[in-house]
């Protein structure tokens, strides 16, 4: 067995106090300090290359675990089957994902650590993890916890007769729970995405209640009114990128298992000693009952049950509002021994949800189809493009993976294309900044959190991307490059994709402007549509300081890299498009002037107000230089300012770091890898 392990080092410098010119700078600085000041950290991650796990053996071990005769005392299998418990584990591990910034999800398996493991919604899932521990030890580093958790949940569905589309392996474990701090509850979350009323949390948070996966099962703010839960369910599942069909289909997993709340003393007080929470003292959510009479079999009875009865709320043995069945007038009794939660009953109190419930109650095949696709999406979308999936059971690329077309057989002669770009740039010194900015903006959608975005696909050519304010003027720059695209994109001589041309042109532009030469590796392909809306530049930040740090994290850049890339070519034309009166440079030189300019000037806010991420500033002495709070965050932020100073005083250092950061940034989305001998 071949085991590979990689150590990823991410060192974030500790901040020191720094100047902050905001009117409310003190409060903001405190929030930012809480958000980011932490010990220097070394994150180690282990992962496998997919070949080293004997998947069939592992799946057999997992199935054996479900119905093993030695059900563990710390969590005896309900109904003689651990399957439902593991479905919940995989769902809670994956369901933390949010489209707003790509954070959350089971890639990283942070459910093993605080804060996620301490969420009330993840009660007793430490026991599910404990049940998996022997398998993790057996397969070792070759198998990540993330893959083990999702595969176990998926295998559970299958072993109980449910539909499964496939399995995308390749998750990489985080070494700690740091990556989930922004999911809350934590000062980091409060700084980035505050939720003044827990239970009413809004975008960019994924959940309506911090500490729960999506919504409060008892009802909005624990008010047991099913109609009140409908907006919460639709809103929070929507923030995960799920539509109504997918939402109702996924909740249909309540075909399986039960809720735990038989003990009236509440969590922590039920039972004692090592068997605390065991048997009749079991307490997780505080609700008690099961949704169907066959909780270890895949059926659409959950939907049929919702429709067959009227539902009456009452306070269950765990002291919480839940719902019991009441026979409809004239219906033969007795009613089944089942229960529902407020959020389940809610699915019958909205006309659109009700229609889907009726469909799935009548048509198991329709339910199967929705569920298997939605489950795969739920558990795999934080993995990014299908090219990141490994293992024997990867299904064809799915729509949510926004697949790219296959790469062509033969690629263009990139050396000749380089020469053509260089002569285009020589024709007008202003072209370099425009072309370099195009490449930067094209690549800047990349998110290291869910591996989406990037310039591969050249989606910047289409809406919505081309209409984002940061991309103003993109059509004109594409126009500049069109003759080169036509010249080199010929059937005989190989394909020059727009994506390769944009990155190559930006790379050459940096060199022409005096930057160090960087390696360009081709093989990108073109999509035929734009990006998903949620990849648009994030505008929800409360301050430029928070934006600067958070964008860096989401893009997967180190502070050194993020500050270096801020020194990229800027042009007067672009400043004009942003509404500014003048630029500090003519955009023809890639040097460290940007940094000395930031440090050497006093800056005054346009209209006297600039407290948001997009605030605009003039140079005090003359109004010709114009920057935004994103630029000034670099000198306001104690983490970034020393780097700005280092670049301002040492041009070579800046150029080296810029070249390295540029190469990393342009290739961050190349999970397909450069193809063959295509680097120049
Ligand atoms: C169990 C709520 C959606 C799968 C539970 C429990 C609650 C709950 C309160 C009981 C936990 C316990 O006391 O042990 C909700 C709410 C949802 C939701 C409010 C959304 C509105 C889902 C989804 C899935 C799922 C989308 C899977 C795709 C399960 C399973 C169990 C469960 C399998 C049974 C676990 C066991 O038997 O130990 N859910 N759930 N749920 N949930 Fe959900």
XYZ file of C-alpha atoms and ligand atoms in Angstrom:
723
model
C 0.000 0.000 0.000
C 1.362 3.372 -0.944
C 0.699 6.090 1.553
C 1.363 9.693 0.747
C 1.171 12.486 3.255
C 1.568 16.166 2.707
C 2.247 18.857 5.191
C 0.725 22.157 4.403
C 2.207 25.012 6.280
C 0.092 28.059 6.742
C 1.733 30.623 8.901
C -0.301 33.630 9.761
C 1.599 36.318 11.496
C 0.327 37.731 14.734
C -0.948 41.242 14.516
C 0.338 44.185 16.450
C -1.479 47.412 17.116
C -1.526 49.689 14.132
C -2.985 53.002 13.095
C -6.614 52.919 12.100
C -8.151 56.071 10.696
C -11.778 54.928 10.886
C -14.111 57.135 12.860
C -15.075 54.051 14.825
C -11.654 52.551 14.418
C -11.367 51.354 17.995
C -14.401 49.093 17.834
C -13.538 47.819 14.415
C -9.996 47.136 15.374
C -11.109 45.119 18.376
C -13.363 43.008 16.200
C -10.621 42.459 13.717
C -8.113 41.668 16.392
C -10.426 39.085 17.909
C -11.083 37.732 14.478
C -7.556 37.169 13.423
C -5.083 37.439 16.241
C -4.122 33.926 17.072
C -0.987 31.970 17.596
C 1.195 31.257 14.605
C -0.074 27.990 13.387
C 1.150 25.032 11.477
C -1.637 23.129 9.809
C -0.852 19.584 8.915
C -3.099 17.708 6.588
C -2.969 14.115 5.532
C -4.579 12.748 2.448
C -4.371 9.888 0.053
C -4.094 9.639 -3.696
C -7.130 7.385 -3.981
C -5.193 4.304 -5.006
C -4.030 3.425 -1.556
C -7.432 2.711 -0.028
C -8.819 -0.764 -0.679
C -12.302 0.621 -1.144
C -14.173 -2.686 -1.369
C -12.618 -3.939 1.840
C -13.423 -0.650 3.546
C -17.047 -0.736 2.392
C -17.409 -4.299 3.680
C -16.000 -3.199 7.038
C -18.459 -0.318 7.141
C -21.459 -2.523 6.376
C -20.311 -4.899 9.058
C -20.199 -2.049 11.533
C -23.860 -1.157 10.950
C -25.282 -4.437 12.155
C -22.387 -5.644 14.249
C -23.536 -7.805 17.123
C -21.294 -5.919 19.529
C -23.412 -2.778 19.612
C -21.472 -0.412 21.843
C -22.699 0.507 25.297
C -21.795 4.143 24.815
C -24.368 4.310 22.002
C -26.380 1.137 21.403
C -27.661 0.827 17.840
C -31.296 1.899 17.582
C -33.393 -0.805 15.941
C -30.239 -2.943 15.691
C -28.756 -0.736 12.958
C -26.264 2.144 13.155
C -27.095 3.295 9.630
C -29.406 6.236 10.466
C -26.921 7.593 13.016
C -24.193 7.656 10.365
C -26.498 9.283 7.806
C -26.983 12.083 10.328
C -23.210 12.303 10.900
C -22.469 12.640 7.173
C -25.301 15.137 6.722
C -24.179 17.322 9.621
C -20.549 17.133 8.485
C -21.545 18.250 4.975
C -24.510 20.512 5.733
C -22.406 23.277 7.232
C -21.443 24.311 3.677
C -22.564 27.747 2.511
C -22.369 29.226 -0.944
C -21.600 32.752 0.299
C -17.900 32.037 0.773
C -17.604 28.292 0.163
C -16.823 27.597 3.800
C -18.117 24.578 5.688
C -18.691 21.106 4.351
C -17.077 17.776 5.198
C -13.840 18.325 3.266
C -11.546 18.979 6.233
C -13.724 16.916 8.613
C -13.769 19.768 11.097
C -16.857 18.258 12.724
C -14.274 16.406 14.845
C -13.254 19.625 16.550
C -14.646 22.686 18.260
C -16.564 24.729 17.383
C -18.565 22.293 15.227
C -18.419 19.323 17.562
C -19.856 21.487 20.336
C -22.840 22.673 18.317
C -26.062 21.579 20.035
C -27.128 20.109 16.693
C -24.123 17.793 16.705
C -25.035 16.267 20.068
C -23.779 12.706 20.499
C -22.049 12.705 17.119
C -18.813 12.286 19.069
C -20.143 8.764 19.631
C -20.662 8.230 15.911
C -17.055 9.308 15.380
C -15.978 6.971 18.162
C -17.697 4.090 16.387
C -15.635 4.888 13.286
C -12.334 5.205 15.136
C -11.267 1.550 14.658
C -11.720 1.888 10.895
C -9.714 5.102 10.813
C -6.928 3.357 12.701
C -7.058 0.350 10.411
C -6.768 2.367 7.182
C -4.551 5.077 8.639
C -3.365 8.102 6.693
C -4.489 6.571 3.430
C -8.067 7.341 4.390
C -9.154 10.809 5.468
C -11.778 11.285 8.158
C -13.790 13.331 5.673
C -13.927 10.466 3.202
C -14.669 7.961 5.943
C -17.582 9.999 7.305
C -19.196 10.647 3.922
C -18.596 7.118 2.663
C -20.109 5.662 5.830
C -23.249 7.806 5.495
C -23.537 6.975 1.817
C -22.997 3.270 2.403
C -25.600 3.410 5.177
C -28.200 4.774 2.779
C -27.346 2.054 0.297
C -27.351 -0.738 2.860
C -30.825 0.284 4.040
C -32.110 0.123 0.449
C -31.716 3.757 -0.505
C -30.538 5.150 -3.857
C -26.930 6.269 -4.262
C -25.382 8.096 -7.208
C -21.734 7.430 -6.366
C -18.951 8.601 -4.127
C -16.371 11.305 -4.677
C -13.323 10.570 -2.520
C -10.399 12.905 -1.995
C -11.258 14.967 1.072
C -8.282 16.348 2.953
C -8.481 16.551 6.739
C -7.787 19.770 8.571
C -5.564 19.501 11.616
C -7.965 21.476 13.803
C -11.249 23.341 13.810
C -9.790 26.726 12.902
C -11.409 26.691 9.462
C -14.856 26.564 11.063
C -14.437 29.467 13.463
C -16.188 31.752 11.011
C -19.215 29.414 11.101
C -19.584 30.353 14.789
C -20.194 30.706 17.543
C -16.962 32.646 17.897
C -15.573 36.187 17.870
C -14.405 35.442 14.323
C -17.973 34.792 13.218
C -19.232 37.857 15.081
C -16.694 40.005 13.250
C -17.338 38.542 9.817
C -21.020 37.685 9.894
C -22.783 38.831 13.045
C -26.157 37.386 13.951
C -27.904 39.793 16.339
C -30.852 37.439 16.947
C -29.796 33.814 17.029
C -32.540 31.991 15.175
C -32.842 34.814 12.675
C -29.360 34.647 11.196
C -29.051 35.873 7.646
C -26.721 35.555 4.670
C -23.693 35.225 4.571
C -24.180 32.720 7.383
C -25.556 29.448 6.111
C -27.763 28.564 9.035
C -30.621 30.486 10.649
C -29.361 29.523 14.100
C -25.681 29.449 14.963
C -25.024 26.028 16.467
C -27.599 24.285 14.314
C -27.013 22.933 10.840
C -29.858 24.737 9.122
C -32.959 25.523 11.171
C -34.526 25.091 14.587
C -36.567 21.851 14.429
C -39.043 23.117 17.017
C -39.980 26.108 14.879
C -38.807 29.660 14.235
C -37.214 30.823 17.505
C -38.702 27.624 19.068
C -42.234 28.789 18.301
C -44.007 25.573 17.200
C -45.858 27.070 14.249
C -45.137 25.065 11.074
C -45.918 27.995 8.776
C -43.278 29.992 10.616
C -40.613 27.404 9.755
C -41.263 27.543 6.012
C -39.261 30.733 5.303
C -36.440 29.482 7.531
C -36.200 26.179 5.672
C -36.368 27.761 2.217
C -33.934 30.517 3.103
C -31.315 28.377 4.824
C -31.388 25.512 2.304
C -31.217 28.187 -0.394
C -28.066 29.585 1.175
C -26.591 26.115 0.651
C -27.629 26.197 -2.984
C -30.572 23.797 -2.639
C -33.890 24.363 -4.423
C -37.319 23.255 -3.170
C -37.139 19.804 -4.782
C -33.727 19.113 -3.330
C -34.733 20.468 0.077
C -37.845 18.336 0.419
C -36.059 15.321 -1.084
C -33.196 15.578 1.387
C -35.454 15.926 4.401
C -37.054 12.706 3.142
C -34.015 11.028 4.756
C -36.205 11.156 7.850
C -37.437 7.850 6.476
C -34.543 6.660 8.615
C -33.887 6.695 12.312
C -35.356 8.542 15.232
C -35.027 11.588 17.405
C -33.767 11.187 20.930
C -35.345 12.885 23.934
C -37.026 10.273 26.072
C -35.601 11.621 29.291
C -37.347 14.530 30.926
C -34.343 15.762 32.862
C -32.647 17.328 29.850
C -29.252 16.870 28.320
C -26.437 16.318 30.776
C -28.747 15.210 33.564
C -30.131 12.082 31.962
C -28.459 8.980 33.320
C -25.058 8.968 34.926
C -21.643 7.379 34.664
C -20.398 5.807 31.459
C -23.923 4.975 30.296
C -25.084 8.562 30.528
C -27.547 9.171 27.773
C -27.982 5.485 27.139
C -31.267 3.590 26.687
C -34.275 5.323 28.174
C -32.010 8.151 29.241
C -30.872 8.885 25.712
C -31.080 12.564 24.966
C -29.847 14.362 21.887
C -32.267 16.891 20.458
C -34.845 16.537 23.209
C -37.543 15.283 20.844
C -38.620 11.666 21.049
C -39.987 9.355 18.375
C -39.517 8.101 14.842
C -40.908 9.351 11.550
C -41.776 5.992 10.016
C -42.553 2.508 11.251
C -39.611 1.040 9.315
C -36.732 3.308 10.406
C -33.974 1.158 8.941
C -35.591 0.739 5.518
C -35.636 3.201 2.635
C -39.238 4.127 1.845
C -41.285 7.185 0.956
C -43.423 6.587 4.033
C -42.174 9.815 5.565
C -44.095 11.744 2.926
C -47.071 9.375 2.993
C -47.241 9.759 6.779
C -47.167 13.539 6.586
C -50.225 13.390 4.316
C -52.090 10.519 5.943
C -52.648 12.193 9.283
C -53.539 15.476 10.783
C -50.825 16.506 13.170
C -51.270 17.739 16.700
C -48.610 19.502 18.689
C -47.836 18.517 22.240
C -44.916 18.630 24.657
C -42.936 15.398 24.369
C -41.139 13.573 27.172
C -38.011 15.637 26.572
C -39.955 18.830 27.282
C -40.080 20.145 23.709
C -42.915 20.743 21.293
C -43.326 17.944 18.782
C -46.227 16.534 16.775
C -48.278 13.328 17.026
C -50.607 11.841 14.444
C -54.362 12.303 14.610
C -56.602 10.198 12.405
C -58.350 12.151 9.703
C -62.163 12.068 10.064
C -63.451 8.620 9.060
C -59.999 7.075 8.726
C -59.546 3.644 10.291
C -57.324 3.495 13.377
C -55.170 3.110 15.156
C -52.672 5.766 14.190
C -49.103 4.618 13.635
C -46.513 5.000 16.392
C -44.765 7.893 14.727
C -44.012 11.535 15.448
C -43.005 14.637 13.506
C -41.082 17.836 14.188
C -42.450 21.313 13.502
C -40.112 21.565 10.508
C -41.478 18.289 9.091
C -45.099 19.430 9.377
C -44.009 22.709 7.753
C -43.511 20.825 4.486
C -47.301 20.427 4.278
C -48.021 24.096 5.041
C -46.524 25.684 1.957
C -48.169 25.105 -1.432
C -44.897 24.438 -3.284
C -43.494 22.132 -0.628
C -46.857 20.349 -0.325
C -46.925 19.608 -4.032
C -43.485 18.006 -3.809
C -44.457 16.015 -0.701
C -47.500 14.731 -2.619
C -45.349 13.805 -5.602
C -42.798 11.886 -3.553
C -45.518 10.162 -1.487
C -47.031 8.881 -4.729
C -43.877 8.197 -6.718
C -40.929 6.471 -5.059
C -38.884 6.669 -8.261
C -39.209 10.435 -8.383
C -38.130 10.652 -4.741
C -35.213 8.290 -5.414
C -33.975 10.366 -8.326
C -34.099 13.647 -6.447
C -32.606 12.204 -3.306
C -29.618 10.464 -4.830
C -28.636 13.549 -6.794
C -29.224 15.923 -3.891
C -27.304 13.711 -1.467
C -24.336 13.590 -3.804
C -24.490 17.365 -4.200
C -24.839 17.870 -0.438
C -21.812 15.750 0.340
C -19.554 16.618 -2.622
C -20.029 20.257 -3.608
C -17.385 21.554 -1.229
C -14.946 19.367 -3.185
C -15.172 21.698 -6.172
C -14.665 20.457 -9.747
C -15.051 16.776 -10.557
C -11.317 16.661 -11.284
C -10.761 16.706 -7.527
C -12.767 13.504 -7.062
C -10.848 10.237 -6.832
C -11.729 6.618 -6.178
C -13.640 3.964 -8.083
C -17.208 5.275 -7.671
C -17.024 8.812 -9.045
C -20.109 9.482 -11.185
C -19.967 11.644 -14.316
C -19.584 15.375 -13.702
C -22.755 16.851 -12.251
C -24.294 20.255 -13.016
C -23.358 21.619 -9.592
C -19.705 20.882 -10.441
C -20.025 23.221 -13.428
C -17.860 20.917 -15.556
C -15.488 22.200 -18.197
C -15.173 20.590 -21.617
C -12.302 18.153 -22.144
C -8.954 19.606 -23.152
C -8.141 19.471 -26.870
C -5.686 16.952 -28.262
C -3.223 19.529 -29.437
C -2.480 22.857 -27.838
C -1.252 25.985 -29.601
C 2.390 26.919 -29.795
C 2.589 28.985 -26.627
C 6.085 30.253 -27.424
C 4.803 31.865 -30.612
C 1.719 33.154 -28.815
C 3.998 34.764 -26.209
C 5.832 36.605 -28.986
C 2.570 37.795 -30.517
C 1.337 39.096 -27.155
C 4.652 40.887 -26.586
C 4.394 42.703 -29.914
C 0.778 43.680 -29.189
C 1.863 45.148 -25.873
C 4.752 46.976 -27.524
C 2.265 48.806 -29.735
C 0.826 50.758 -26.791
C 2.324 50.946 -23.286
C -1.173 51.245 -21.791
C -2.109 47.744 -22.911
C 0.027 45.995 -20.298
C -2.021 47.127 -17.313
C -5.298 46.352 -19.058
C -4.217 42.849 -20.027
C -2.651 42.094 -16.671
C -5.818 43.223 -14.881
C -7.905 40.990 -17.126
C -5.863 37.955 -16.067
C -5.974 38.954 -12.417
C -9.737 39.477 -12.441
C -10.264 36.262 -14.390
C -8.372 34.280 -11.752
C -9.734 36.185 -8.768
C -12.995 34.245 -8.504
C -11.025 31.278 -7.184
C -11.996 30.150 -3.680
C -9.719 27.818 -1.768
C -12.695 27.094 0.480
C -14.623 25.091 -2.098
C -12.201 25.055 -5.038
C -14.622 26.875 -7.330
C -13.809 29.759 -9.642
C -10.526 30.674 -11.285
C -9.649 31.545 -14.865
C -9.902 28.037 -16.270
C -13.091 28.283 -18.370
C -12.578 32.022 -19.018
C -16.031 32.661 -17.612
C -15.147 36.343 -17.316
C -16.239 36.639 -20.975
C -19.895 36.047 -20.070
C -22.534 37.445 -17.801
C -22.810 37.723 -14.883
C -19.010 38.052 -14.541
C -18.490 40.738 -17.180
C -21.050 43.001 -15.503
C -19.453 42.887 -12.068
C -18.058 46.388 -11.336
C -14.519 45.061 -10.938
C -14.671 43.759 -14.516
C -15.696 47.029 -16.140
C -14.148 47.365 -19.586
C -13.519 43.650 -20.025
C -14.976 43.569 -23.534
C -12.494 46.123 -24.834
C -9.546 44.177 -23.454
C -10.861 40.945 -24.962
C -11.165 42.803 -28.228
C -7.471 43.619 -28.062
C -6.624 39.948 -27.758
C -9.070 38.676 -30.371
C -6.623 38.768 -33.332
C -4.135 36.637 -31.406
C -6.861 34.202 -30.473
C -7.801 33.871 -34.139
C -4.211 33.620 -35.313
C -3.209 30.774 -33.029
C -6.473 28.926 -32.637
C -6.327 26.941 -35.828
C -7.262 23.365 -36.448
C -3.825 22.488 -37.784
C -1.684 24.077 -35.157
C -3.638 23.338 -32.012
C -6.059 25.188 -29.812
C -5.447 28.413 -27.960
C -8.263 28.710 -25.451
C -9.390 32.084 -24.230
C -8.452 31.011 -20.711
C -4.879 30.213 -21.727
C -4.620 33.375 -23.794
C -5.850 35.578 -20.935
C -3.401 34.075 -18.437
C -0.530 34.078 -20.936
C -1.187 37.692 -21.917
C -1.302 38.818 -18.295
C 1.911 36.962 -17.587
C 3.686 38.539 -20.546
C 2.272 41.952 -19.598
C 3.907 41.727 -16.196
C 7.230 40.903 -17.828
C 6.912 43.720 -20.343
C 6.244 46.099 -17.447
C 9.480 45.110 -15.776
C 8.353 42.191 -13.638
C 10.328 38.985 -13.361
C 9.623 36.289 -15.919
C 7.217 33.578 -14.779
C 6.451 30.156 -16.122
C 3.209 29.800 -18.003
C 1.600 26.377 -18.204
C -1.176 25.913 -20.743
C -4.034 23.482 -21.110
C -6.968 25.528 -19.868
C -10.277 25.229 -21.661
C -13.255 27.504 -22.262
C -16.697 27.247 -20.714
C -19.719 28.436 -22.663
C -21.284 30.400 -19.821
C -20.411 32.634 -16.895
C -19.837 31.869 -13.242
C -22.373 31.089 -10.625
C -23.659 34.330 -9.079
C -22.286 33.406 -5.710
C -18.730 33.774 -7.013
C -19.244 37.522 -7.459
C -16.928 39.719 -5.380
C -18.236 39.659 -1.830
C -19.716 42.977 -0.756
C -21.160 42.143 2.633
C -18.158 43.046 4.741
C -18.552 45.547 7.518
C -15.082 46.993 7.021
C -12.194 47.030 4.594
C -9.958 45.430 7.197
C -12.219 42.436 7.531
C -12.628 42.277 3.746
C -8.884 42.296 3.119
C -8.174 39.461 5.522
C -11.200 37.423 4.590
C -10.633 37.701 0.846
C -7.084 36.559 1.403
C -8.265 33.518 3.328
C -10.998 32.607 0.875
C -8.567 32.908 -2.044
C -6.081 30.697 -0.215
C -3.317 33.304 -0.209
C -0.740 34.010 2.476
C -0.326 37.631 3.643
C 2.946 37.897 1.694
C 1.177 36.753 -1.469
C -1.961 38.828 -0.968
C -0.007 42.061 -0.448
C 2.280 41.302 -3.397
C -0.694 40.829 -5.716
C -2.115 44.155 -4.543
C 0.950 45.720 -6.158
C -0.139 44.507 -9.595
C -0.299 46.852 -12.571
C -2.991 49.505 -12.257
C -3.983 51.783 -15.069
C -5.462 55.292 -15.211
C -8.249 53.920 -17.434
C -9.295 51.473 -14.756
C -9.221 54.156 -12.095
C -11.430 56.271 -14.329
C -13.873 53.393 -14.730
C -14.109 53.180 -10.951
C -15.003 56.850 -10.826
C -11.619 58.117 -9.724
C -10.063 61.327 -11.070
C -6.512 60.141 -11.490
C -4.007 57.400 -10.888
C -0.729 57.429 -9.018
C 1.028 55.901 -12.019
C 0.609 55.499 -15.745
C 0.356 51.736 -15.292
C 3.398 50.836 -17.342
C 5.794 49.749 -14.602
C 5.440 46.768 -12.321
C 7.513 48.010 -9.427
C 7.094 48.928 -5.779
C 5.835 52.495 -6.318
C 2.358 51.457 -5.218
C 3.606 50.611 -1.738
C 5.650 53.749 -1.209
C 2.728 55.797 -2.512
C 0.415 54.217 0.070
C 2.880 54.906 2.864
C 3.993 58.385 1.836
C 0.635 60.070 1.501
C -2.081 61.304 3.801
C -5.427 60.031 2.546
C -8.750 61.748 2.811
C -12.103 60.124 2.242
C -14.172 61.165 -0.732
C -17.177 63.121 0.594
C -15.694 62.753 4.058
C -17.123 59.259 4.518
C -15.346 56.018 3.766
C -16.094 53.352 6.292
C -17.155 50.554 3.995
C -15.153 48.068 1.983
C -15.678 50.152 -1.134
C -14.963 53.558 0.348
C -12.933 55.887 -1.868
C -10.026 58.083 -0.862
C -8.126 60.963 -2.410
C -4.534 61.876 -1.840
C -4.637 64.895 0.457
C -2.006 66.971 -1.345
C -3.573 66.673 -4.774
C -6.581 64.739 -5.924
C -4.789 62.921 -8.701
C -4.180 59.725 -6.818
C -7.225 57.737 -5.944
C -7.439 54.553 -3.923
C -10.132 52.559 -2.177
C -10.329 51.260 1.350
C -9.170 47.911 -0.021
C -5.842 49.563 -0.831
C -5.645 51.453 2.429
C -6.473 48.343 4.447
C -2.938 47.264 3.616
C -1.477 50.073 5.699
C -4.221 50.132 8.335
C -3.866 46.455 9.076
C -1.024 45.522 11.434
C -0.577 42.213 9.668
C -0.163 43.708 6.223
C 1.635 46.978 6.992
C 5.088 45.475 7.687
C 4.848 43.636 4.380
C 3.949 46.879 2.598
C 6.992 48.490 4.206
C 9.235 45.614 3.166
C 8.053 45.839 -0.432
C 8.311 49.633 -0.465
C 11.942 49.515 0.584
C 13.064 46.549 -1.504
C 11.964 46.390 -5.121
C 13.667 43.058 -5.843
C 11.954 41.436 -2.885
C 8.581 42.656 -4.132
C 9.249 41.426 -7.645
C 10.296 37.979 -6.481
C 7.273 37.629 -4.251
C 4.965 39.000 -6.916
C 6.210 36.513 -9.494
C 5.714 33.597 -7.094
C 2.275 34.782 -6.010
C 1.188 35.394 -9.606
C 2.185 31.873 -10.644
C 0.344 30.347 -7.703
C -2.748 32.486 -8.315
C -2.934 31.738 -12.040
C -2.650 28.001 -11.426
C -4.730 27.653 -8.253
C -7.633 26.144 -10.187
C -5.564 23.673 -12.230
C -6.689 20.448 -10.597
C -6.370 18.871 -14.018
C -2.647 19.718 -13.907
C -0.643 21.237 -16.725
C -0.700 18.935 -19.724
C 2.452 17.443 -21.097
C 5.160 19.737 -22.323
C 3.054 22.867 -22.344
C 4.949 25.172 -20.015
C 6.918 28.058 -21.423
C -32.381 13.154 12.979
C -33.822 17.729 12.481
C -32.871 17.565 7.761
C -31.236 13.056 8.309
C -32.793 14.426 13.245
C -33.106 14.915 14.546
C -33.533 16.180 14.418
C -33.468 16.515 13.027
C -33.978 17.113 15.515
C -33.006 14.101 15.817
C -31.616 14.103 16.427
C -31.633 13.237 17.653
O -32.294 13.633 18.626
O -30.996 12.183 17.644
C -33.735 18.062 11.141
C -34.148 19.316 10.590
C -33.889 19.268 9.262
C -33.319 17.986 8.993
C -34.750 20.469 11.370
C -34.131 20.324 8.208
C -35.205 21.092 8.178
C -32.246 16.362 7.536
C -31.599 16.002 6.310
C -31.133 14.734 6.473
C -31.490 14.295 7.792
C -31.461 16.931 5.105
C -30.353 13.882 5.507
C -30.154 14.167 4.244
C -31.525 12.655 9.607
C -31.396 11.307 10.089
C -31.733 11.324 11.438
C -32.051 12.702 11.731
C -30.997 10.084 9.280
C -31.811 10.147 12.387
C -30.553 9.981 13.197
C -30.646 8.820 14.140
O -31.517 7.964 14.017
O -29.781 8.745 15.060
N -33.007 15.421 12.331
N -33.246 17.279 10.155
N -32.144 15.326 8.411
N -31.944 13.481 10.599
Fe -32.661 15.342 10.369
